[in-house]
Short mmCIF file of C-alpha atoms and ligand atoms in Angstrom, two decimals:
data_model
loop_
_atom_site.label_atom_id
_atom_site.label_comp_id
_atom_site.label_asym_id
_atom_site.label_seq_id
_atom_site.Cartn_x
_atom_site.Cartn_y
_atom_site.Cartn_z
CA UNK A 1 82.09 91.39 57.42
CA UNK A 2 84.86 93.84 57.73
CA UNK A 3 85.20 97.18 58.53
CA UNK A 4 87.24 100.76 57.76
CA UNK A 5 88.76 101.48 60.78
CA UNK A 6 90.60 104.83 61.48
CA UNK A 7 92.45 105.69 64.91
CA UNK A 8 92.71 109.64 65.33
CA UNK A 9 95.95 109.89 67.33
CA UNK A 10 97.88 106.89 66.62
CA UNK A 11 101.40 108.42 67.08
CA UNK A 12 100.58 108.54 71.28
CA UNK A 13 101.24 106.83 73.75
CA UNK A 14 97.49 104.85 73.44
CA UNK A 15 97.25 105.07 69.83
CA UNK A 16 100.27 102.59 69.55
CA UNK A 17 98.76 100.38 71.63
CA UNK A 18 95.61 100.63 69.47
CA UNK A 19 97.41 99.31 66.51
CA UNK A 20 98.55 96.38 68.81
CA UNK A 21 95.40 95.53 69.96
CA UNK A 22 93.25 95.85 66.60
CA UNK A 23 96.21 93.10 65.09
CA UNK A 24 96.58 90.73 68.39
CA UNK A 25 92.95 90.51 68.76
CA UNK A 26 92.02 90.20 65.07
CA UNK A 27 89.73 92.87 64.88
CA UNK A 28 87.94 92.62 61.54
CA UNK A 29 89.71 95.14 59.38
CA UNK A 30 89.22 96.34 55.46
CA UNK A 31 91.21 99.11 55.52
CA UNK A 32 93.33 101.27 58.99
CA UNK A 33 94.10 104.84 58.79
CA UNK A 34 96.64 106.29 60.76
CA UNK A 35 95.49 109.96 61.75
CA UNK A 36 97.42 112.68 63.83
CA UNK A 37 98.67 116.18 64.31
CA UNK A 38 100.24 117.74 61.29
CA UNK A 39 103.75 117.12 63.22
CA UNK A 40 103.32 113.49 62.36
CA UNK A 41 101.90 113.80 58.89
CA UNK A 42 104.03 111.55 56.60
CA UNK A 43 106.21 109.29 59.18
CA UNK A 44 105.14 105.47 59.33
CA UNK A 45 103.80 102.99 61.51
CA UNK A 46 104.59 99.36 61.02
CA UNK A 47 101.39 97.00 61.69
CA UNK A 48 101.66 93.16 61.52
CA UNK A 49 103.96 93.35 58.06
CA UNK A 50 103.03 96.48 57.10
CA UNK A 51 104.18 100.25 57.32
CA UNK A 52 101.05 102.55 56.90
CA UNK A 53 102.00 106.44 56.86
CA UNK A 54 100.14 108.71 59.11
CA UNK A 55 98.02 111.46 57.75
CA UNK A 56 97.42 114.79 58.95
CA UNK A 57 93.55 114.55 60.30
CA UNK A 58 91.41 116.96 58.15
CA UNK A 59 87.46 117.43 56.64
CA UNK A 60 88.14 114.37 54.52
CA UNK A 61 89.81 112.11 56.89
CA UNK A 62 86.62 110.18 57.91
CA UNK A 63 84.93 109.64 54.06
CA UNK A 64 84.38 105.93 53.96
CA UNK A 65 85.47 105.33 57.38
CA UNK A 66 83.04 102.90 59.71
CA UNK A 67 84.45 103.24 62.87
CA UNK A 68 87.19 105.92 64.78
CA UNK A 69 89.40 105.37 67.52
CA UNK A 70 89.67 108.57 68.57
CA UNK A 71 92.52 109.08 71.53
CA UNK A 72 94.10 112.49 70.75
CA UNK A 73 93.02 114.52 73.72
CA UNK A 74 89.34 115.97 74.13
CA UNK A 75 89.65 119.55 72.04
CA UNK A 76 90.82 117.41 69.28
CA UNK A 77 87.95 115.01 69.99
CA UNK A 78 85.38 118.18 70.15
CA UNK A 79 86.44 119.34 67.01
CA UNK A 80 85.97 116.37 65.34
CA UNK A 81 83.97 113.50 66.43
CA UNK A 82 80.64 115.04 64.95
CA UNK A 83 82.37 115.80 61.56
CA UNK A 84 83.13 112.30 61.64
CA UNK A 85 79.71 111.11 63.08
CA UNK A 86 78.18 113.30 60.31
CA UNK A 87 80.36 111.72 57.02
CA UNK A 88 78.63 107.80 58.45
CA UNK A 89 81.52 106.84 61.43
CA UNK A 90 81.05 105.66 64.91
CA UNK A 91 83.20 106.70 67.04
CA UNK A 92 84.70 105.46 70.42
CA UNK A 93 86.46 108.43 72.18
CA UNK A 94 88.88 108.04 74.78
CA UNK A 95 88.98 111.73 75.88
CA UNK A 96 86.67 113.16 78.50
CA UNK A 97 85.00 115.32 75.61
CA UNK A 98 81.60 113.58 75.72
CA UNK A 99 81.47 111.02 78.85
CA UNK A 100 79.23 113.09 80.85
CA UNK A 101 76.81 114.07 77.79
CA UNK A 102 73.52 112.20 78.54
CA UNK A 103 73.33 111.21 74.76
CA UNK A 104 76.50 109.30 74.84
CA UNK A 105 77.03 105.85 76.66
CA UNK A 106 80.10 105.36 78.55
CA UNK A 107 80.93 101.86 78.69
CA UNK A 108 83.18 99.62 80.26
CA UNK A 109 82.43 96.22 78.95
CA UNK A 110 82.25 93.79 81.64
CA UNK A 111 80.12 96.45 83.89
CA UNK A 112 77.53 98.23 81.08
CA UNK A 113 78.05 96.56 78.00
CA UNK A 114 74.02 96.94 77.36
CA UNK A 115 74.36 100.78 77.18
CA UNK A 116 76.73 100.69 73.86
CA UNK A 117 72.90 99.84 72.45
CA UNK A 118 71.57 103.29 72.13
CA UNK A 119 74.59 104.94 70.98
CA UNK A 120 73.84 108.41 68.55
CA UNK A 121 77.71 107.98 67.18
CA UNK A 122 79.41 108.60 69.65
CA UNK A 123 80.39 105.92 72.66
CA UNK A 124 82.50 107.01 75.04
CA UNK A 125 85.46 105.28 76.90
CA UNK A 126 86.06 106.53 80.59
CA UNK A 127 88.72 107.69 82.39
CA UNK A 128 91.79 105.19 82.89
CA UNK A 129 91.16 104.99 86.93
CA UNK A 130 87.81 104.68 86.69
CA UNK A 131 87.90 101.62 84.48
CA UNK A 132 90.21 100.13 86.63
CA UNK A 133 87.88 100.43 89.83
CA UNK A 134 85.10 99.68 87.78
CA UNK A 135 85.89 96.10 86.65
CA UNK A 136 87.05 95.19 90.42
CA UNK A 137 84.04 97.20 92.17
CA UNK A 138 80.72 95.78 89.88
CA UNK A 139 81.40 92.51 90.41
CA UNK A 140 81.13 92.72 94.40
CA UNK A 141 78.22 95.53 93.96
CA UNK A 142 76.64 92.69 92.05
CA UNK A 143 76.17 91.04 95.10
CA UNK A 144 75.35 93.20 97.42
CA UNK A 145 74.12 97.11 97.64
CA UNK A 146 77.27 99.83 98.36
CA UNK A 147 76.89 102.50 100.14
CA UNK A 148 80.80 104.31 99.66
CA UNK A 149 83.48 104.06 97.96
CA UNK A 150 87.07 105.54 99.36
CA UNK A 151 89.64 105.30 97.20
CA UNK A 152 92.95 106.95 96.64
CA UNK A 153 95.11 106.33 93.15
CA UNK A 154 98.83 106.32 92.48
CA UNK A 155 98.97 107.15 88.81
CA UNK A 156 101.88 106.52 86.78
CA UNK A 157 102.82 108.75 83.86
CA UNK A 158 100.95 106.99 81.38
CA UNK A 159 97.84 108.89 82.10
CA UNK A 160 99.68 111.90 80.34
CA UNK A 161 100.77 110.81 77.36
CA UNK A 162 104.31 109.41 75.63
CA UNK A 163 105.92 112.07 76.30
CA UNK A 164 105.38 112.67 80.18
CA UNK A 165 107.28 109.08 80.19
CA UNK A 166 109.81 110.13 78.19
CA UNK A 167 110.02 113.35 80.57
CA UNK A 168 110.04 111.23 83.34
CA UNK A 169 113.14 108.94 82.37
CA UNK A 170 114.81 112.12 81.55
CA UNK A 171 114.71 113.59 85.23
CA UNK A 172 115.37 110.21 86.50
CA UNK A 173 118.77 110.30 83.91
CA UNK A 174 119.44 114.37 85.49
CA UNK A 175 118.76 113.54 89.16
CA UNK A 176 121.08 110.36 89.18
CA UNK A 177 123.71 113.04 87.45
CA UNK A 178 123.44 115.54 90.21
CA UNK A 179 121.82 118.04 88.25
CA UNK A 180 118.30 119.78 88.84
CA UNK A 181 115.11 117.87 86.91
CA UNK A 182 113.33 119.84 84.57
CA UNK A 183 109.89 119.76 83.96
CA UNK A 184 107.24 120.52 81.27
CA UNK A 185 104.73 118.12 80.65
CA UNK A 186 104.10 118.07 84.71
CA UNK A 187 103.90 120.62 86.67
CA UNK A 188 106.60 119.39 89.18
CA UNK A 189 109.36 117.06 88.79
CA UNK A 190 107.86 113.67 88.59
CA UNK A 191 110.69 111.25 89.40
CA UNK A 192 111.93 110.56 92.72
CA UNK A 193 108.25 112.68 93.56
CA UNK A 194 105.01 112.59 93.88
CA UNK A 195 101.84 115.32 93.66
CA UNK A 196 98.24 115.35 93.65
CA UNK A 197 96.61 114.78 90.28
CA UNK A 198 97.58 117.91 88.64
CA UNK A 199 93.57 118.52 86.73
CA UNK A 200 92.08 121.66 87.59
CA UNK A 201 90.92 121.85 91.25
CA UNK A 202 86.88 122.94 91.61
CA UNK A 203 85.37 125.18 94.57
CA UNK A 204 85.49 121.96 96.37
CA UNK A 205 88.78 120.93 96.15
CA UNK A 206 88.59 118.18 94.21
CA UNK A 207 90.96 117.92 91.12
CA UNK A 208 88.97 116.99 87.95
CA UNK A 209 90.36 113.38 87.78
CA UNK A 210 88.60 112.81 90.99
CA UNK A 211 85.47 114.11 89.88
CA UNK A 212 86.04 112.36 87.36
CA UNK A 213 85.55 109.35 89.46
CA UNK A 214 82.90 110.21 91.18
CA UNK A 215 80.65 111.31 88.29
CA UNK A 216 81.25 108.85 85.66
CA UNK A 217 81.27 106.03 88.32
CA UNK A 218 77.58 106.88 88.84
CA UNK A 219 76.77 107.09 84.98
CA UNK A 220 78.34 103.25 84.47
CA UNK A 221 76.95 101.73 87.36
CA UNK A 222 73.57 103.54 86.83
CA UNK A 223 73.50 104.57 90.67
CA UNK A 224 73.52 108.34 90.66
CA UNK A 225 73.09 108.45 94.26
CA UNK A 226 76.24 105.91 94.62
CA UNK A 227 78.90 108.19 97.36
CA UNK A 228 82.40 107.93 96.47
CA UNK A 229 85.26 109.90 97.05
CA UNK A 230 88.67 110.15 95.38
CA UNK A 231 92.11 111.60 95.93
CA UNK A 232 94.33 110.82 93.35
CA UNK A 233 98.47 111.07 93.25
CA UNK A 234 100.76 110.90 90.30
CA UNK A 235 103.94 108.47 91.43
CA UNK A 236 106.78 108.07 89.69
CA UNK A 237 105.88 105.05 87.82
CA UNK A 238 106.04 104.80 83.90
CA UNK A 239 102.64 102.66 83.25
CA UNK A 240 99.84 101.12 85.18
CA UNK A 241 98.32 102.74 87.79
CA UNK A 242 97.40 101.23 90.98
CA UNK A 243 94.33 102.11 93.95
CA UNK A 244 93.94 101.56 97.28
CA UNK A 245 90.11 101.07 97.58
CA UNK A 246 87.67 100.92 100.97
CA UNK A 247 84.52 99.89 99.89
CA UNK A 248 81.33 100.10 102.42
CA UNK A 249 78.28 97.42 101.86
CA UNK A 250 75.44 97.80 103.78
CA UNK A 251 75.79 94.51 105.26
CA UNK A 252 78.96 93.24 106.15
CA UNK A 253 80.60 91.67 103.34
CA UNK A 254 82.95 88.04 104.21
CA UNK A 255 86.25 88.46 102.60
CA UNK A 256 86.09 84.96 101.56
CA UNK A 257 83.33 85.27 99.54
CA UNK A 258 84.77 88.38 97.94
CA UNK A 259 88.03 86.88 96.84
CA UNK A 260 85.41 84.00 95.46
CA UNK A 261 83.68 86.77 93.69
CA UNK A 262 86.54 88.71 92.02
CA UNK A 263 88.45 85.05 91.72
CA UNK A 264 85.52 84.37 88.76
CA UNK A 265 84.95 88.63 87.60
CA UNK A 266 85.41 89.15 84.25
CA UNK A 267 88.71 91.46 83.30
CA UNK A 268 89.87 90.68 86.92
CA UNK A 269 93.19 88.71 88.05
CA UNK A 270 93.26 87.51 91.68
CA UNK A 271 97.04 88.08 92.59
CA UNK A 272 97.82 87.79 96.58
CA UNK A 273 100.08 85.45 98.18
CA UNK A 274 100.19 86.39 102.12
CA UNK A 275 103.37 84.68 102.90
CA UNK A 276 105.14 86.05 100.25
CA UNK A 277 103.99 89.39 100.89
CA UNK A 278 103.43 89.99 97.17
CA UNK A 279 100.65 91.66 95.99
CA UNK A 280 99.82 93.35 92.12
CA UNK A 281 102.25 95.74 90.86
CA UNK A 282 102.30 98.42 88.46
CA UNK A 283 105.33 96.52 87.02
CA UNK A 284 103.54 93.34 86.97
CA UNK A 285 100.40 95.25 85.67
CA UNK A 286 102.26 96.53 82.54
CA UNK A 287 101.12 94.72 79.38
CA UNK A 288 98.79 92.75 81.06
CA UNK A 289 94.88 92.91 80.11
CA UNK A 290 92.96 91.95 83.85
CA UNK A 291 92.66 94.10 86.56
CA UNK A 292 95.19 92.84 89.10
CA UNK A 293 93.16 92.72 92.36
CA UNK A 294 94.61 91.76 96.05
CA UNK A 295 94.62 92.24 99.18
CA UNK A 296 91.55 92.11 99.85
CA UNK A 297 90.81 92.48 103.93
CA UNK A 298 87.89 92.99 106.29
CA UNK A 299 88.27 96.92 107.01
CA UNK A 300 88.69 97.27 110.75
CA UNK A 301 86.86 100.18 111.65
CA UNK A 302 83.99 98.94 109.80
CA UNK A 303 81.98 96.25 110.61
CA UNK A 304 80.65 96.56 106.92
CA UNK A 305 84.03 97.68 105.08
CA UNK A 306 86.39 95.59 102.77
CA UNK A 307 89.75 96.75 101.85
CA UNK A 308 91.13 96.09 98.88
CA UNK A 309 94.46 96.43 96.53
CA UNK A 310 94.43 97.37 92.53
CA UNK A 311 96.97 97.76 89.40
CA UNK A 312 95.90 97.81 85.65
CA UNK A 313 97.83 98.58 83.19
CA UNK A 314 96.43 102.06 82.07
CA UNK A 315 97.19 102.69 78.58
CA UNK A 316 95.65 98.87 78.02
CA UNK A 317 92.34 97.84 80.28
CA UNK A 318 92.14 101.95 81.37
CA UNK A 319 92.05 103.03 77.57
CA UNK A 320 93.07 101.39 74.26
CA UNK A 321 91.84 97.80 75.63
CA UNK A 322 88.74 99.26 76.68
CA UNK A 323 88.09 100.82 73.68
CA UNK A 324 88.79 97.96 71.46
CA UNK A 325 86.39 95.83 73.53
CA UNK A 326 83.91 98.14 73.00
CA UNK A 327 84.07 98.34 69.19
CA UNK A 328 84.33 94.42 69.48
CA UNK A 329 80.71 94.68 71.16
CA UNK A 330 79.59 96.64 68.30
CA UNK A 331 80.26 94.37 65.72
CA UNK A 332 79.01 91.41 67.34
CA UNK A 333 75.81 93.52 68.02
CA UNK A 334 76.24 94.66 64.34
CA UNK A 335 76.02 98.21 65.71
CA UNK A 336 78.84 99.36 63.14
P1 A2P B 401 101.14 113.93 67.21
O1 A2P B 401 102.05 112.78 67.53
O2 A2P B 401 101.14 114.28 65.77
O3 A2P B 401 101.31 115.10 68.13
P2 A2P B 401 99.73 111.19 73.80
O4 A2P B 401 98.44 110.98 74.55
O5 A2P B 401 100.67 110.05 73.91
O6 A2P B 401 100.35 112.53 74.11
O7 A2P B 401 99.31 111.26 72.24
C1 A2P B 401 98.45 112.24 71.73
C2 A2P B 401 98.05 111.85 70.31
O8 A2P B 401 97.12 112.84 69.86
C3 A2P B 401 99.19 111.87 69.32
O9 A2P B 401 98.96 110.88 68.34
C4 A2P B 401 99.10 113.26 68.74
O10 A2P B 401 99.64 113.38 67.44
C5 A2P B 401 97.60 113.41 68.65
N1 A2P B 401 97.22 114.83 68.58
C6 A2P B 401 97.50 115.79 69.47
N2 A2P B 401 96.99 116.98 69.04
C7 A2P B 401 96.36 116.74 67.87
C8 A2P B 401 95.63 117.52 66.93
N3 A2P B 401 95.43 118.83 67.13
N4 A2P B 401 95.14 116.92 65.82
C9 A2P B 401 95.32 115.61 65.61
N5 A2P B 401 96.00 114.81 66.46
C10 A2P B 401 96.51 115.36 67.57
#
């Protein structure tokens, strides 16, 4: 069996790695439509041999189509997912459009993958840091109850599209010149800087990245009474974002049996050598599917704390790969 597959913004900085994914992974294809903005309408994409031309997404764009990619930012998402639900599609979003709706699973494969079951058409794909904590967190929750979660992010310029990393090499380029960065995408000069997330800040002062966090943590895991909090930094890094994560158990975890634990995780890749002081990297992270996870230490001021160290590569395991992997489950629960 094989199926129409169409990924609604495949000119970004995700979409591309869509197209890489559905051909390195084999995904059982009839036909691949290339959607985007107008602005893209008409210039080509090569996949495997080919060179398929991107359309302009519009009312007829989903006719025949079985399943949608859909990673072109959530008011593009909102305005059509259902129109594409409605003409027969599933689709697996990658914006935060629908992750919260209580109709919609949000999956991340190695933690949920029973929810993608009761899907209405639309399955949704979280948020890039979440994932990322996610695969390294469940496995260790597995074996014991958490109480808290403490973790603070250092998010590369992935998380905003193609062309915040574009934006970013180009103050890089203007500082090293001895001229003044300008800035667009960000708020703030990116390279050679950092900020907090910049998402909308609530009457709590969290940004809504780290809310983001929070809230769809407790949907995957299915503990809505789960604490965590977040702050989360943009760094000057082009892809693959990295955490530091404190974790509280309510007994006191050994670290050995932890790194046993995450050693044998699915989507997770042990990396820590002491001596050598090295540790995962965002630019060891890039390209890579697992969840680099090190560093992992009993936290001193908690008899029941563990420390630990995280980079994923986000445009792969925190979106595209995570979406693929999804639709993957689908067809071998022939969900499509
Ligand atoms: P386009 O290249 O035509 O602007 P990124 O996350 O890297 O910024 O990519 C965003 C993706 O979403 C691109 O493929 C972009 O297409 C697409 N996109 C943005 N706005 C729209 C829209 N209104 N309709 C369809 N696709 C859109």
């Amino acid at each position: 069996k094989s199926y129409r597959v169409a990924i609604l913004g495949a000119t970004g900085a995700v979409g591309t790695e869509l197209l890489e994914l559905l051909l390195s992974r084999d995904f059982p294809l009839s036909e691949l439509k290339l959607l985007a903005s107008p602005r893209s309408a008409g210039n080509s994409l090569r996949f495997g041999g080919e060179q398929l031309t991107v359309e302009a997404v519009g009312d007829r764009s989903f006719d025949g189509v079985d399943l949608v990619l859909a990673s072109a930012g959530g008011s593009t998402s909102k305005q059509w997912a259902h129109k594409a639900v409605a003409a027969g599609a599933v689709v697996v979003d990658n914006s935060s459009a629908f992750r919260m709706d209580p109709q919609v699973p949000l999956v991340v494969p190695e933690v949920n993958p029973e929810a993608v079951v009761n899907h209405q058409g639309i399955i949704a794909n979280p948020n890039c840091t979440t994932i990322l904590m996610n695969v390294a967190v469940w496995p260790l929750y597995q074996v014991q109850p958490l109480r808290r979660i403490v973790v603070s992010t250092y998010q590369s310029a992935s998380g905003a599209g193609a062309r915040a990393m574009e934006e970013v090499k180009t103050q890089a380029r203007a500082i090293l010149q001895g001229e003044t960065p300008q800035a667009e995408i960000f708020p703030y000069p990116l390279a050679f800087n950092l900020f907090p997330h910049n998402s909308p800040i609530n009457d709590l002062g969290y940004c809504e990245e780290e809310m983001k966090m929070i809230n769809e943590t407790r949907k995957i895991f299915g503990d809505d009474k789960l604490r965590v909090s977040a702050t989360c930094v943009r760094v000057p890094v082009l892809r693959a974002h990295s955490e530091a994560i404190n974790l509280e158990f309510e007994q006191p975890f050994d670290v050995a049996k932890a790194r046993d634990v995450l050693s044998q995780a699915p989507g997770v890749k042990l990396v820590e050598d002491w001596q050598a002081n090295y540790f995962p990297m965002p630019i060891d992270a890039t390209g890579c599917d697992p969840v680099l996870v090190g560093r992992i230490r009993q936290d001193l001021s908690h008899p029941c704390g563990l420390e630990l160290w995280l980079c994923g590569d986000q445009v792969r395991k925190g979106a595209a790969l995570n979406a693929v992997q999804i639709a993957e489950l689908l067809v071998s629960k022939d969900l499509l």
